[in-house]
Amino acid sequence: MQKIADVKFSAAVLQWDQETYLPPKGAEFRGRQLATLSEIAHEWFIDPQLGQLLEELHSRHDLQDDQQRNVALSLEDYNKQKKFTPAFIRQLSEASSRCFHSWLQARSANSFALFSADLEHMVQLKKEEAQLAGYKEHPYNALLDQYEKGATVALLDRVFTEVRQPLKDLLGRIAGGQSVDDRFLRQDYPKQKQWDFGMELIRRMGFDFDAGRQDISEHPFTTNFNSLDVRITTRIDEHDFNHMTWSCIHETGHALYEQGLSADYYGLPLGEFASLGIHESQSRLWENNVGRSYNWWQAIYPRLQRVFPTQLSDVSLQQFYRAINKVQPSLIRTEADEVSYHFHVMIRYELEKRLIEGSLAVADIPAWWNEHYAAWLGVTVPDDKRGCLQDVHWSHGSFGYFPTYSLGSFYAAQFFAAAENQLPGLHEAIGAGNTAPLLAWLRENIHRWGRRYTSEELCQKATGKTLEIRYFLDYLLDKYVNIYKF
Amino acid sequence: MQKIADVKFSAAVLQWDQETYLPPKGAEFRGRQLATLSEIAHEWFIDPQLGQLLEELHSRHDLQDDQQRNVALSLEDYNKQKKFTPAFIRQLSEASSRCFHSWLQARSANSFALFSADLEHMVQLKKEEAQLAGYKEHPYNALLDQYEKGATVALLDRVFTEVRQPLKDLLGRIAGGQSVDDRFLRQDYPKQKQWDFGMELIRRMGFDFDAGRQDISEHPFTTNFNSLDVRITTRIDEHDFNHMTWSCIHETGHALYEQGLSADYYGLPLGEFASLGIHESQSRLWENNVGRSYNWWQAIYPRLQRVFPTQLSDVSLQQFYRAINKVQPSLIRTEADEVSYHFHVMIRYELEKRLIEGSLAVADIPAWWNEHYAAWLGVTVPDDKRGCLQDVHWSHGSFGYFPTYSLGSFYAAQFFAAAENQLPGLHEAIGAGNTAPLLAWLRENIHRWGRRYTSEELCQKATGKTLEIRYFLDYLLDKYVNIYKF
């Protein structure tokens, strides 16, 4: 298992380099180097000898508890993976290359039609994948399970139904509230100063720079090659303070999770993150529950004003706080605020569910998309580029991924509430800029468990309850009443 | 073959990252990731199925000339590699890890005794390796051949005998010549300005930044992941102008060779460099024959003076030229000038030859070393750290590597003389800072051939003669008469 991890993490190094430092002409051969490494990892993982060894270990009664969990989860992974032949994996990977290229072309030509044939093929393959993997109740469940073990259409339908109307109401009340001016966030903010300030934030949050680093890339991301080498990236827009700041905080949230996993379980399930939803809960807890709170900025804002005196000395903390929380339904998911964001996800979720069950045709995506953006977010989609072509996920074959973003926000609110409840001095500590107690709570209750528990088990263990949407809704209401004075 | 290359080049990416950006705690798992990749590459390469396929191809008569060469050379490599069992390779690799660690400890404690047991074991393994590989005349030939195909003790004895007395005479005449003052090279030279100037030199030399990059590392090196992704590194000493400048020029010389290899032969012998001696000839030709010439600096020096006006405006080109060519026998190979350098190599060559043939015991290395430094270079070795512990090579098991450094200088002089002879306007072009014709000549006569020819064949083809030492001696004499006015 650890040798397989060596190969996968090697591929991750090559990918990291691809996003950060690769010279343009190096891309072609990098592609084939990555393909070869993936092939090795997959071949090794579906080797029947490995399955046999895992079966043998699984039937033994003398293993320690941790060993047992590692074996059981590895065997589960093996049994899932072996359902896919190398030929099918190759088909998927080739389809994904083609699909990604036609997505790029379709985006630049601003025409969904250029994407639809390859996407159609991809959807076919994902349906096939769901059949091969097997599922109960709904074929989309097979895909969801890959990113969020145990997540189902039934669960997500319930959660999204619960959340939709309250969020819609909230958007309505915000629209009727006092207006928020955030133009001062889009002045000139020099690159180097932004970088330095971002590094300061990351350090403050507890990122271990001896076990990781930050670099620049086009799209910010977090990766790791083991829990002692966790890498994050950011991008800096000199005319917008937002990008760097919230990408730094968001990615550091992911990175703190990776740095909190156990190096002793390198390459083994107990050394891996629980699920994408839990991963996202960590990035969003830091980004939103901490990083967009009035409380935290009480401590940080004076420092920020000293770094950017000409830009911010006339802006009060209250003005700054309102600006970084401005709500404005818009077209692009990645630029959305905390409230309207979840409509972007719900639209994608409903759409994917229909595609996989076969009740929506690929050709009908743009119409369906635009109709729902109008109905749910009240925005008119002017073209495909700012509509159904905006995300890369489908071109990679990532169906079932989007819902984990919303789950992340929901778990984040519940975890944060539990931490506040369990740690009486937490609010004051954060207000003084000290997030160490929060990190310690996350390490203890979330990080260290790796994949030992499913998201729902982990949530139960950490908060005493399975996922409840009210924590998220209460958090939003509490915050936005204050900001929009409705 | 290309899949094997994918794995090897992936390992090269991990190594590059290790030297440039790896956070300290990431080193441990990086080691095992690299070991796994090496294991895969070696296992694949000695797979009898590969041997059989190569044999079949080799016996066919319908291959094109290039295909034939690729097959013949691959088969040659296969037949060499298959002599070593995975167990032996593992033994070597483990011995090398141990040896490297005890070398580090021995260096920091300044005591050869801490290194000798592990080195002894390594020498035993290298003797075994020579037996497994097979050889004619001298066991050291088997080791030389790995770095420089066709190089033998007979050849090197001849070459070094020819060169030793003339170099000794030259050192004597230089010692009696006018003194050279190079103190102005060790003023404050700010980091960023040095970096920028180095990048300018690299660009001037024709390095393609779309197919490569430069970064900072502790020890400068060149690596590549294919001919369209060639990476060099440098280090900057703010109190010494020399390090950055000559490392940039030297590594760019290596890099131009790699960028000049054919991408069409990715992973195949015709896409690989001819030998270490030829590789070094490229770095040294640029570093010394161009980069330390009065001619080239005529064009560059005014620019350098503008970059560092306070440091250099009072220093004439002639003073600068003399300073960068100062000759001073000293203790450390990597800091040696062009003349005394080769005594460092000859001492190592003679020592390695004796170790491998068994006529010198590991325990006697320090005494032998110190005696020869006194006799050949006239310097007294004060301790092991500045003596026989200075180089990392033996700890890696690299016996037979050092001679390629000298061969590089000798080939460089002969190549440069041939280029000057064949290109009438070359001297004037370089004097105007235009090295494009030189690069074109190297591309045409050296780079594009890959491993098609051995060093000696390539030399014959490019210069009309096999290696002759007189080009190197003439070059030195011509240069130093001028500088030291003897």
PDB file of N, CA, C and O in Angstrom, chain A residues 2-3 6 9-10 14 16-17 21-26 29-30 32-33 36 39-40 208 210 212-213 225-226 228-229 231 263 266, chain B residues 2-3 6 9-10 14 16-17 21-26 29-30 32-33 36 39-40 44 208 210 212-213 225-226 228-229 231 263 266:
ATOM      1  N   GLN A   2       1.975   1.175   0.748  1.00  0.00           N
ATOM      2  CA  GLN A   2       2.830   2.358   0.820  1.00  0.00           C
ATOM      3  C   GLN A   2       3.633   2.559  -0.457  1.00  0.00           C
ATOM      4  O   GLN A   2       3.944   3.694  -0.820  1.00  0.00           O
ATOM      5  N   LYS A   3       3.931   1.481  -1.144  1.00  0.00           N
ATOM      6  CA  LYS A   3       4.606   1.643  -2.435  1.00  0.00           C
ATOM      7  C   LYS A   3       3.658   2.274  -3.457  1.00  0.00           C
ATOM      8  O   LYS A   3       4.068   3.091  -4.280  1.00  0.00           O
ATOM      9  N   ASP A   6       3.707   5.792  -2.765  1.00  0.00           N
ATOM     10  CA  ASP A   6       4.906   6.435  -3.326  1.00  0.00           C
ATOM     11  C   ASP A   6       4.656   6.886  -4.763  1.00  0.00           C
ATOM     12  O   ASP A   6       5.026   7.997  -5.152  1.00  0.00           O
ATOM     13  N   PHE A   9       1.931   9.736  -4.872  1.00  0.00           N
ATOM     14  CA  PHE A   9       2.472  11.011  -4.395  1.00  0.00           C
ATOM     15  C   PHE A   9       3.525  11.553  -5.369  1.00  0.00           C
ATOM     16  O   PHE A   9       3.671  12.768  -5.508  1.00  0.00           O
ATOM     17  N   SER A  10       4.250  10.660  -6.023  1.00  0.00           N
ATOM     18  CA  SER A  10       5.185  11.120  -7.058  1.00  0.00           C
ATOM     19  C   SER A  10       4.407  11.839  -8.155  1.00  0.00           C
ATOM     20  O   SER A  10       4.809  12.911  -8.620  1.00  0.00           O
ATOM     21  N   LEU A  14       4.592  15.822  -9.601  1.00  0.00           N
ATOM     22  CA  LEU A  14       4.622  16.238 -11.011  1.00  0.00           C
ATOM     23  C   LEU A  14       3.457  17.179 -11.329  1.00  0.00           C
ATOM     24  O   LEU A  14       3.601  18.114 -12.113  1.00  0.00           O
ATOM     25  N   TRP A  16       1.884  19.145  -9.094  1.00  0.00           N
ATOM     26  CA  TRP A  16       2.190  20.415  -8.422  1.00  0.00           C
ATOM     27  C   TRP A  16       3.134  21.247  -9.286  1.00  0.00           C
ATOM     28  O   TRP A  16       2.899  22.431  -9.521  1.00  0.00           O
ATOM     29  N   ASP A  17       4.188  20.604  -9.774  1.00  0.00           N
ATOM     30  CA  ASP A  17       5.161  21.303 -10.614  1.00  0.00           C
ATOM     31  C   ASP A  17       4.502  21.841 -11.879  1.00  0.00           C
ATOM     32  O   ASP A  17       4.794  22.949 -12.331  1.00  0.00           O
ATOM     33  N   TYR A  21       5.567  25.642 -11.768  1.00  0.00           N
ATOM     34  CA  TYR A  21       6.849  26.031 -12.345  1.00  0.00           C
ATOM     35  C   TYR A  21       7.121  25.490 -13.742  1.00  0.00           C
ATOM     36  O   TYR A  21       8.121  25.842 -14.349  1.00  0.00           O
ATOM     37  N   LEU A  22       6.277  24.630 -14.251  1.00  0.00           N
ATOM     38  CA  LEU A  22       6.539  23.983 -15.543  1.00  0.00           C
ATOM     39  C   LEU A  22       6.682  24.998 -16.678  1.00  0.00           C
ATOM     40  O   LEU A  22       5.775  25.798 -16.908  1.00  0.00           O
ATOM     41  N   PRO A  23       7.806  24.959 -17.426  1.00  0.00           N
ATOM     42  CA  PRO A  23       7.889  25.817 -18.604  1.00  0.00           C
ATOM     43  C   PRO A  23       6.910  25.318 -19.683  1.00  0.00           C
ATOM     44  O   PRO A  23       6.657  24.112 -19.752  1.00  0.00           O
ATOM     45  N   PRO A  24       6.363  26.235 -20.484  1.00  0.00           N
ATOM     46  CA  PRO A  24       5.254  25.855 -21.383  1.00  0.00           C
ATOM     47  C   PRO A  24       5.534  24.643 -22.279  1.00  0.00           C
ATOM     48  O   PRO A  24       4.686  23.778 -22.419  1.00  0.00           O
ATOM     49  N   LYS A  25       6.730  24.576 -22.848  1.00  0.00           N
ATOM     50  CA  LYS A  25       6.996  23.471 -23.772  1.00  0.00           C
ATOM     51  C   LYS A  25       7.123  22.116 -23.069  1.00  0.00           C
ATOM     52  O   LYS A  25       7.127  21.076 -23.715  1.00  0.00           O
ATOM     53  N   GLY A  26       7.230  22.152 -21.734  1.00  0.00           N
ATOM     54  CA  GLY A  26       7.391  20.890 -21.002  1.00  0.00           C
ATOM     55  C   GLY A  26       6.094  20.123 -20.800  1.00  0.00           C
ATOM     56  O   GLY A  26       6.107  18.994 -20.323  1.00  0.00           O
ATOM     57  N   PHE A  29       5.342  16.195 -22.628  1.00  0.00           N
ATOM     58  CA  PHE A  29       5.904  14.978 -22.044  1.00  0.00           C
ATOM     59  C   PHE A  29       5.469  14.785 -20.600  1.00  0.00           C
ATOM     60  O   PHE A  29       5.402  13.675 -20.106  1.00  0.00           O
ATOM     61  N   ARG A  30       5.177  15.884 -19.910  1.00  0.00           N
ATOM     62  CA  ARG A  30       4.676  15.776 -18.549  1.00  0.00           C
ATOM     63  C   ARG A  30       3.386  14.959 -18.538  1.00  0.00           C
ATOM     64  O   ARG A  30       3.150  14.143 -17.658  1.00  0.00           O
ATOM     65  N   ARG A  32       2.502  12.517 -20.497  1.00  0.00           N
ATOM     66  CA  ARG A  32       2.707  11.072 -20.589  1.00  0.00           C
ATOM     67  C   ARG A  32       3.402  10.511 -19.350  1.00  0.00           C
ATOM     68  O   ARG A  32       3.171   9.368 -18.964  1.00  0.00           O
ATOM     69  N   GLN A  33       4.237  11.328 -18.717  1.00  0.00           N
ATOM     70  CA  GLN A  33       4.862  10.877 -17.478  1.00  0.00           C
ATOM     71  C   GLN A  33       3.790  10.627 -16.409  1.00  0.00           C
ATOM     72  O   GLN A  33       3.800   9.608 -15.714  1.00  0.00           O
ATOM     73  N   THR A  36       1.772   7.440 -17.165  1.00  0.00           N
ATOM     74  CA  THR A  36       2.497   6.216 -16.810  1.00  0.00           C
ATOM     75  C   THR A  36       2.442   5.964 -15.304  1.00  0.00           C
ATOM     76  O   THR A  36       2.204   4.836 -14.861  1.00  0.00           O
ATOM     77  N   GLU A  39      -0.989   4.723 -14.315  1.00  0.00           N
ATOM     78  CA  GLU A  39      -1.169   3.347 -14.752  1.00  0.00           C
ATOM     79  C   GLU A  39      -0.518   2.376 -13.772  1.00  0.00           C
ATOM     80  O   GLU A  39      -1.120   1.362 -13.394  1.00  0.00           O
ATOM     81  N   ILE A  40       0.702   2.695 -13.360  1.00  0.00           N
ATOM     82  CA  ILE A  40       1.401   1.826 -12.406  1.00  0.00           C
ATOM     83  C   ILE A  40       0.585   1.704 -11.116  1.00  0.00           C
ATOM     84  O   ILE A  40       0.333   0.609 -10.626  1.00  0.00           O
ATOM     85  N   ASP A 208       2.583  24.841   9.291  1.00  0.00           N
ATOM     86  CA  ASP A 208       3.976  24.539   9.602  1.00  0.00           C
ATOM     87  C   ASP A 208       4.806  24.654   8.322  1.00  0.00           C
ATOM     88  O   ASP A 208       4.749  23.781   7.456  1.00  0.00           O
ATOM     89  N   ASP A 210       7.875  24.269   7.941  1.00  0.00           N
ATOM     90  CA  ASP A 210       8.901  23.233   7.797  1.00  0.00           C
ATOM     91  C   ASP A 210       8.318  21.972   7.179  1.00  0.00           C
ATOM     92  O   ASP A 210       9.039  21.053   6.814  1.00  0.00           O
ATOM     93  N   GLY A 212       5.813  22.220   4.676  1.00  0.00           N
ATOM     94  CA  GLY A 212       4.980  22.688   3.579  1.00  0.00           C
ATOM     95  C   GLY A 212       5.453  24.023   3.058  1.00  0.00           C
ATOM     96  O   GLY A 212       6.398  24.605   3.592  1.00  0.00           O
ATOM     97  N   ARG A 213       4.800  24.532   2.013  1.00  0.00           N
ATOM     98  CA  ARG A 213       5.175  25.811   1.441  1.00  0.00           C
ATOM     99  C   ARG A 213       4.011  26.380   0.643  1.00  0.00           C
ATOM    100  O   ARG A 213       3.045  25.685   0.355  1.00  0.00           O
ATOM    101  N   PHE A 225       2.313  15.491  -0.395  1.00  0.00           N
ATOM    102  CA  PHE A 225       3.081  14.322  -0.806  1.00  0.00           C
ATOM    103  C   PHE A 225       3.318  13.418   0.393  1.00  0.00           C
ATOM    104  O   PHE A 225       3.937  12.379   0.293  1.00  0.00           O
ATOM    105  N   ASN A 226       2.835  13.830   1.511  1.00  0.00           N
ATOM    106  CA  ASN A 226       2.752  13.128   2.789  1.00  0.00           C
ATOM    107  C   ASN A 226       2.413  14.230   3.787  1.00  0.00           C
ATOM    108  O   ASN A 226       2.450  15.412   3.427  1.00  0.00           O
ATOM    109  N   LEU A 228       3.924  15.567   6.001  1.00  0.00           N
ATOM    110  CA  LEU A 228       5.038  16.449   6.344  1.00  0.00           C
ATOM    111  C   LEU A 228       5.479  17.289   5.150  1.00  0.00           C
ATOM    112  O   LEU A 228       6.524  17.943   5.190  1.00  0.00           O
ATOM    113  N   ASP A 229       4.722  17.231   4.073  1.00  0.00           N
ATOM    114  CA  ASP A 229       5.025  18.050   2.894  1.00  0.00           C
ATOM    115  C   ASP A 229       3.707  18.429   2.216  1.00  0.00           C
ATOM    116  O   ASP A 229       3.255  17.751   1.307  1.00  0.00           O
ATOM    117  N   ARG A 231       1.532  21.368   0.301  1.00  0.00           N
ATOM    118  CA  ARG A 231       1.791  22.566  -0.492  1.00  0.00           C
ATOM    119  C   ARG A 231       0.488  23.276  -0.853  1.00  0.00           C
ATOM    120  O   ARG A 231      -0.470  22.653  -1.287  1.00  0.00           O
ATOM    121  N   ALA A 263       1.494  10.932  10.068  1.00  0.00           N
ATOM    122  CA  ALA A 263       2.573  10.476   9.181  1.00  0.00           C
ATOM    123  C   ALA A 263       2.853   8.992   9.404  1.00  0.00           C
ATOM    124  O   ALA A 263       3.372   8.310   8.521  1.00  0.00           O
ATOM    125  N   TYR A 266       1.278   6.784   6.761  1.00  0.00           N
ATOM    126  CA  TYR A 266       1.596   7.146   5.367  1.00  0.00           C
ATOM    127  C   TYR A 266       1.077   6.077   4.400  1.00  0.00           C
ATOM    128  O   TYR A 266       1.387   4.891   4.546  1.00  0.00           O
TER     129      TYR A 266
ATOM    130  N   GLN B   2      10.269   4.155 -23.556  1.00  0.00           N
ATOM    131  CA  GLN B   2       9.765   5.484 -23.200  1.00  0.00           C
ATOM    132  C   GLN B   2       8.994   5.467 -21.886  1.00  0.00           C
ATOM    133  O   GLN B   2       8.990   6.462 -21.159  1.00  0.00           O
ATOM    134  N   LYS B   3       8.373   4.343 -21.577  1.00  0.00           N
ATOM    135  CA  LYS B   3       7.715   4.249 -20.268  1.00  0.00           C
ATOM    136  C   LYS B   3       8.759   4.222 -19.148  1.00  0.00           C
ATOM    137  O   LYS B   3       8.565   4.815 -18.080  1.00  0.00           O
ATOM    138  N   ASP B   6       9.705   7.659 -18.663  1.00  0.00           N
ATOM    139  CA  ASP B   6       8.702   8.382 -17.866  1.00  0.00           C
ATOM    140  C   ASP B   6       9.000   8.261 -16.373  1.00  0.00           C
ATOM    141  O   ASP B   6       8.939   9.240 -15.626  1.00  0.00           O
ATOM    142  N   PHE B   9      12.394  10.043 -15.468  1.00  0.00           N
ATOM    143  CA  PHE B   9      12.251  11.505 -15.488  1.00  0.00           C
ATOM    144  C   PHE B   9      11.342  11.978 -14.345  1.00  0.00           C
ATOM    145  O   PHE B   9      11.524  13.070 -13.821  1.00  0.00           O
ATOM    146  N   SER B  10      10.366  11.154 -13.980  1.00  0.00           N
ATOM    147  CA  SER B  10       9.551  11.489 -12.805  1.00  0.00           C
ATOM    148  C   SER B  10      10.444  11.567 -11.573  1.00  0.00           C
ATOM    149  O   SER B  10      10.334  12.493 -10.763  1.00  0.00           O
ATOM    150  N   LEU B  14      11.274  14.741  -8.896  1.00  0.00           N
ATOM    151  CA  LEU B  14      11.298  14.669  -7.427  1.00  0.00           C
ATOM    152  C   LEU B  14      12.657  15.104  -6.870  1.00  0.00           C
ATOM    153  O   LEU B  14      12.730  15.736  -5.812  1.00  0.00           O
ATOM    154  N   TRP B  16      14.810  17.188  -8.423  1.00  0.00           N
ATOM    155  CA  TRP B  16      14.900  18.647  -8.629  1.00  0.00           C
ATOM    156  C   TRP B  16      14.177  19.370  -7.492  1.00  0.00           C
ATOM    157  O   TRP B  16      14.709  20.306  -6.898  1.00  0.00           O
ATOM    158  N   ASP B  17      12.970  18.913  -7.196  1.00  0.00           N
ATOM    159  CA  ASP B  17      12.187  19.534  -6.130  1.00  0.00           C
ATOM    160  C   ASP B  17      12.911  19.429  -4.792  1.00  0.00           C
ATOM    161  O   ASP B  17      12.901  20.358  -3.986  1.00  0.00           O
ATOM    162  N   TYR B  21      12.934  23.193  -3.590  1.00  0.00           N
ATOM    163  CA  TYR B  21      11.774  23.701  -2.854  1.00  0.00           C
ATOM    164  C   TYR B  21      11.290  22.827  -1.707  1.00  0.00           C
ATOM    165  O   TYR B  21      10.377  23.209  -0.976  1.00  0.00           O
ATOM    166  N   LEU B  22      11.846  21.643  -1.548  1.00  0.00           N
ATOM    167  CA  LEU B  22      11.343  20.710  -0.529  1.00  0.00           C
ATOM    168  C   LEU B  22      11.434  21.296   0.884  1.00  0.00           C
ATOM    169  O   LEU B  22      12.503  21.700   1.316  1.00  0.00           O
ATOM    170  N   PRO B  23      10.320  21.332   1.615  1.00  0.00           N
ATOM    171  CA  PRO B  23      10.415  21.753   3.021  1.00  0.00           C
ATOM    172  C   PRO B  23      11.165  20.674   3.814  1.00  0.00           C
ATOM    173  O   PRO B  23      11.066  19.492   3.485  1.00  0.00           O
ATOM    174  N   PRO B  24      11.910  21.094   4.856  1.00  0.00           N
ATOM    175  CA  PRO B  24      12.829  20.150   5.524  1.00  0.00           C
ATOM    176  C   PRO B  24      12.178  18.850   5.986  1.00  0.00           C
ATOM    177  O   PRO B  24      12.735  17.780   5.802  1.00  0.00           O
ATOM    178  N   LYS B  25      10.975  18.943   6.552  1.00  0.00           N
ATOM    179  CA  LYS B  25      10.377  17.709   7.080  1.00  0.00           C
ATOM    180  C   LYS B  25       9.932  16.741   5.979  1.00  0.00           C
ATOM    181  O   LYS B  25       9.602  15.600   6.252  1.00  0.00           O
ATOM    182  N   GLY B  26       9.889  17.229   4.744  1.00  0.00           N
ATOM    183  CA  GLY B  26       9.427  16.371   3.652  1.00  0.00           C
ATOM    184  C   GLY B  26      10.475  15.388   3.155  1.00  0.00           C
ATOM    185  O   GLY B  26      10.176  14.524   2.335  1.00  0.00           O
ATOM    186  N   PHE B  29      10.035  11.041   3.551  1.00  0.00           N
ATOM    187  CA  PHE B  29       9.186  10.281   2.633  1.00  0.00           C
ATOM    188  C   PHE B  29       9.623  10.455   1.182  1.00  0.00           C
ATOM    189  O   PHE B  29       9.416   9.584   0.352  1.00  0.00           O
ATOM    190  N   ARG B  30      10.234  11.593   0.883  1.00  0.00           N
ATOM    191  CA  ARG B  30      10.761  11.790  -0.463  1.00  0.00           C
ATOM    192  C   ARG B  30      11.778  10.707  -0.790  1.00  0.00           C
ATOM    193  O   ARG B  30      11.830  10.195  -1.899  1.00  0.00           O
ATOM    194  N   ARG B  32      11.870   7.629   0.224  1.00  0.00           N
ATOM    195  CA  ARG B  32      11.272   6.346  -0.151  1.00  0.00           C
ATOM    196  C   ARG B  32      10.517   6.436  -1.475  1.00  0.00           C
ATOM    197  O   ARG B  32      10.437   5.466  -2.222  1.00  0.00           O
ATOM    198  N   GLN B  33       9.970   7.598  -1.766  1.00  0.00           N
ATOM    199  CA  GLN B  33       9.299   7.758  -3.061  1.00  0.00           C
ATOM    200  C   GLN B  33      10.322   7.594  -4.199  1.00  0.00           C
ATOM    201  O   GLN B  33      10.066   6.901  -5.190  1.00  0.00           O
ATOM    202  N   THR B  36      11.332   3.925  -4.615  1.00  0.00           N
ATOM    203  CA  THR B  36      10.316   3.132  -5.324  1.00  0.00           C
ATOM    204  C   THR B  36      10.374   3.370  -6.830  1.00  0.00           C
ATOM    205  O   THR B  36      10.311   2.429  -7.619  1.00  0.00           O
ATOM    206  N   GLU B  39      13.384   1.651  -8.331  1.00  0.00           N
ATOM    207  CA  GLU B  39      13.154   0.213  -8.369  1.00  0.00           C
ATOM    208  C   GLU B  39      12.309  -0.168  -9.581  1.00  0.00           C
ATOM    209  O   GLU B  39      12.625  -1.125 -10.282  1.00  0.00           O
ATOM    210  N   ILE B  40      11.243   0.587  -9.807  1.00  0.00           N
ATOM    211  CA  ILE B  40      10.384   0.294 -10.962  1.00  0.00           C
ATOM    212  C   ILE B  40      11.199   0.383 -12.246  1.00  0.00           C
ATOM    213  O   ILE B  40      11.172  -0.516 -13.083  1.00  0.00           O
ATOM    214  N   TRP B  44      11.830  -2.831 -14.676  1.00  0.00           N
ATOM    215  CA  TRP B  44      11.328  -2.829 -16.053  1.00  0.00           C
ATOM    216  C   TRP B  44      12.470  -3.017 -17.057  1.00  0.00           C
ATOM    217  O   TRP B  44      12.332  -3.685 -18.058  1.00  0.00           O
ATOM    218  N   ASP B 208      16.562  28.523 -23.894  1.00  0.00           N
ATOM    219  CA  ASP B 208      15.151  28.730 -24.229  1.00  0.00           C
ATOM    220  C   ASP B 208      14.318  28.640 -22.937  1.00  0.00           C
ATOM    221  O   ASP B 208      14.101  27.557 -22.404  1.00  0.00           O
ATOM    222  N   ASP B 210      11.239  29.019 -22.563  1.00  0.00           N
ATOM    223  CA  ASP B 210       9.963  28.309 -22.721  1.00  0.00           C
ATOM    224  C   ASP B 210      10.156  26.804 -22.576  1.00  0.00           C
ATOM    225  O   ASP B 210       9.192  26.049 -22.507  1.00  0.00           O
ATOM    226  N   GLY B 212      12.525  25.538 -20.253  1.00  0.00           N
ATOM    227  CA  GLY B 212      13.397  25.372 -19.097  1.00  0.00           C
ATOM    228  C   GLY B 212      13.289  26.544 -18.144  1.00  0.00           C
ATOM    229  O   GLY B 212      12.560  27.502 -18.406  1.00  0.00           O
ATOM    230  N   ARG B 213      14.004  26.471 -17.020  1.00  0.00           N
ATOM    231  CA  ARG B 213      13.974  27.554 -16.057  1.00  0.00           C
ATOM    232  C   ARG B 213      15.224  27.500 -15.181  1.00  0.00           C
ATOM    233  O   ARG B 213      15.952  26.515 -15.176  1.00  0.00           O
ATOM    234  N   PHE B 225      13.807  16.836 -17.806  1.00  0.00           N
ATOM    235  CA  PHE B 225      12.726  15.846 -17.754  1.00  0.00           C
ATOM    236  C   PHE B 225      12.300  15.486 -19.176  1.00  0.00           C
ATOM    237  O   PHE B 225      11.394  14.683 -19.374  1.00  0.00           O
ATOM    238  N   ASN B 226      12.935  16.112 -20.129  1.00  0.00           N
ATOM    239  CA  ASN B 226      12.886  15.862 -21.567  1.00  0.00           C
ATOM    240  C   ASN B 226      13.559  17.089 -22.165  1.00  0.00           C
ATOM    241  O   ASN B 226      13.836  18.049 -21.436  1.00  0.00           O
ATOM    242  N   LEU B 228      12.571  19.421 -23.749  1.00  0.00           N
ATOM    243  CA  LEU B 228      11.761  20.645 -23.730  1.00  0.00           C
ATOM    244  C   LEU B 228      11.501  21.123 -22.300  1.00  0.00           C
ATOM    245  O   LEU B 228      10.684  22.008 -22.067  1.00  0.00           O
ATOM    246  N   ASP B 229      12.173  20.524 -21.351  1.00  0.00           N
ATOM    247  CA  ASP B 229      12.045  20.961 -19.952  1.00  0.00           C
ATOM    248  C   ASP B 229      13.377  20.718 -19.250  1.00  0.00           C
ATOM    249  O   ASP B 229      13.599  19.676 -18.640  1.00  0.00           O
ATOM    250  N   ARG B 231      16.202  22.167 -16.588  1.00  0.00           N
ATOM    251  CA  ARG B 231      16.254  23.068 -15.441  1.00  0.00           C
ATOM    252  C   ARG B 231      17.684  23.231 -14.935  1.00  0.00           C
ATOM    253  O   ARG B 231      18.404  22.249 -14.771  1.00  0.00           O
ATOM    254  N   ALA B 263      13.815  15.895 -29.217  1.00  0.00           N
ATOM    255  CA  ALA B 263      12.608  15.492 -28.483  1.00  0.00           C
ATOM    256  C   ALA B 263      11.946  14.292 -29.156  1.00  0.00           C
ATOM    257  O   ALA B 263      11.223  13.533 -28.515  1.00  0.00           O
ATOM    258  N   TYR B 266      12.738  10.996 -27.450  1.00  0.00           N
ATOM    259  CA  TYR B 266      12.462  10.961 -26.004  1.00  0.00           C
ATOM    260  C   TYR B 266      12.620   9.546 -25.457  1.00  0.00           C
ATOM    261  O   TYR B 266      12.000   8.607 -25.974  1.00  0.00           O
TER     262      TYR B 266
END
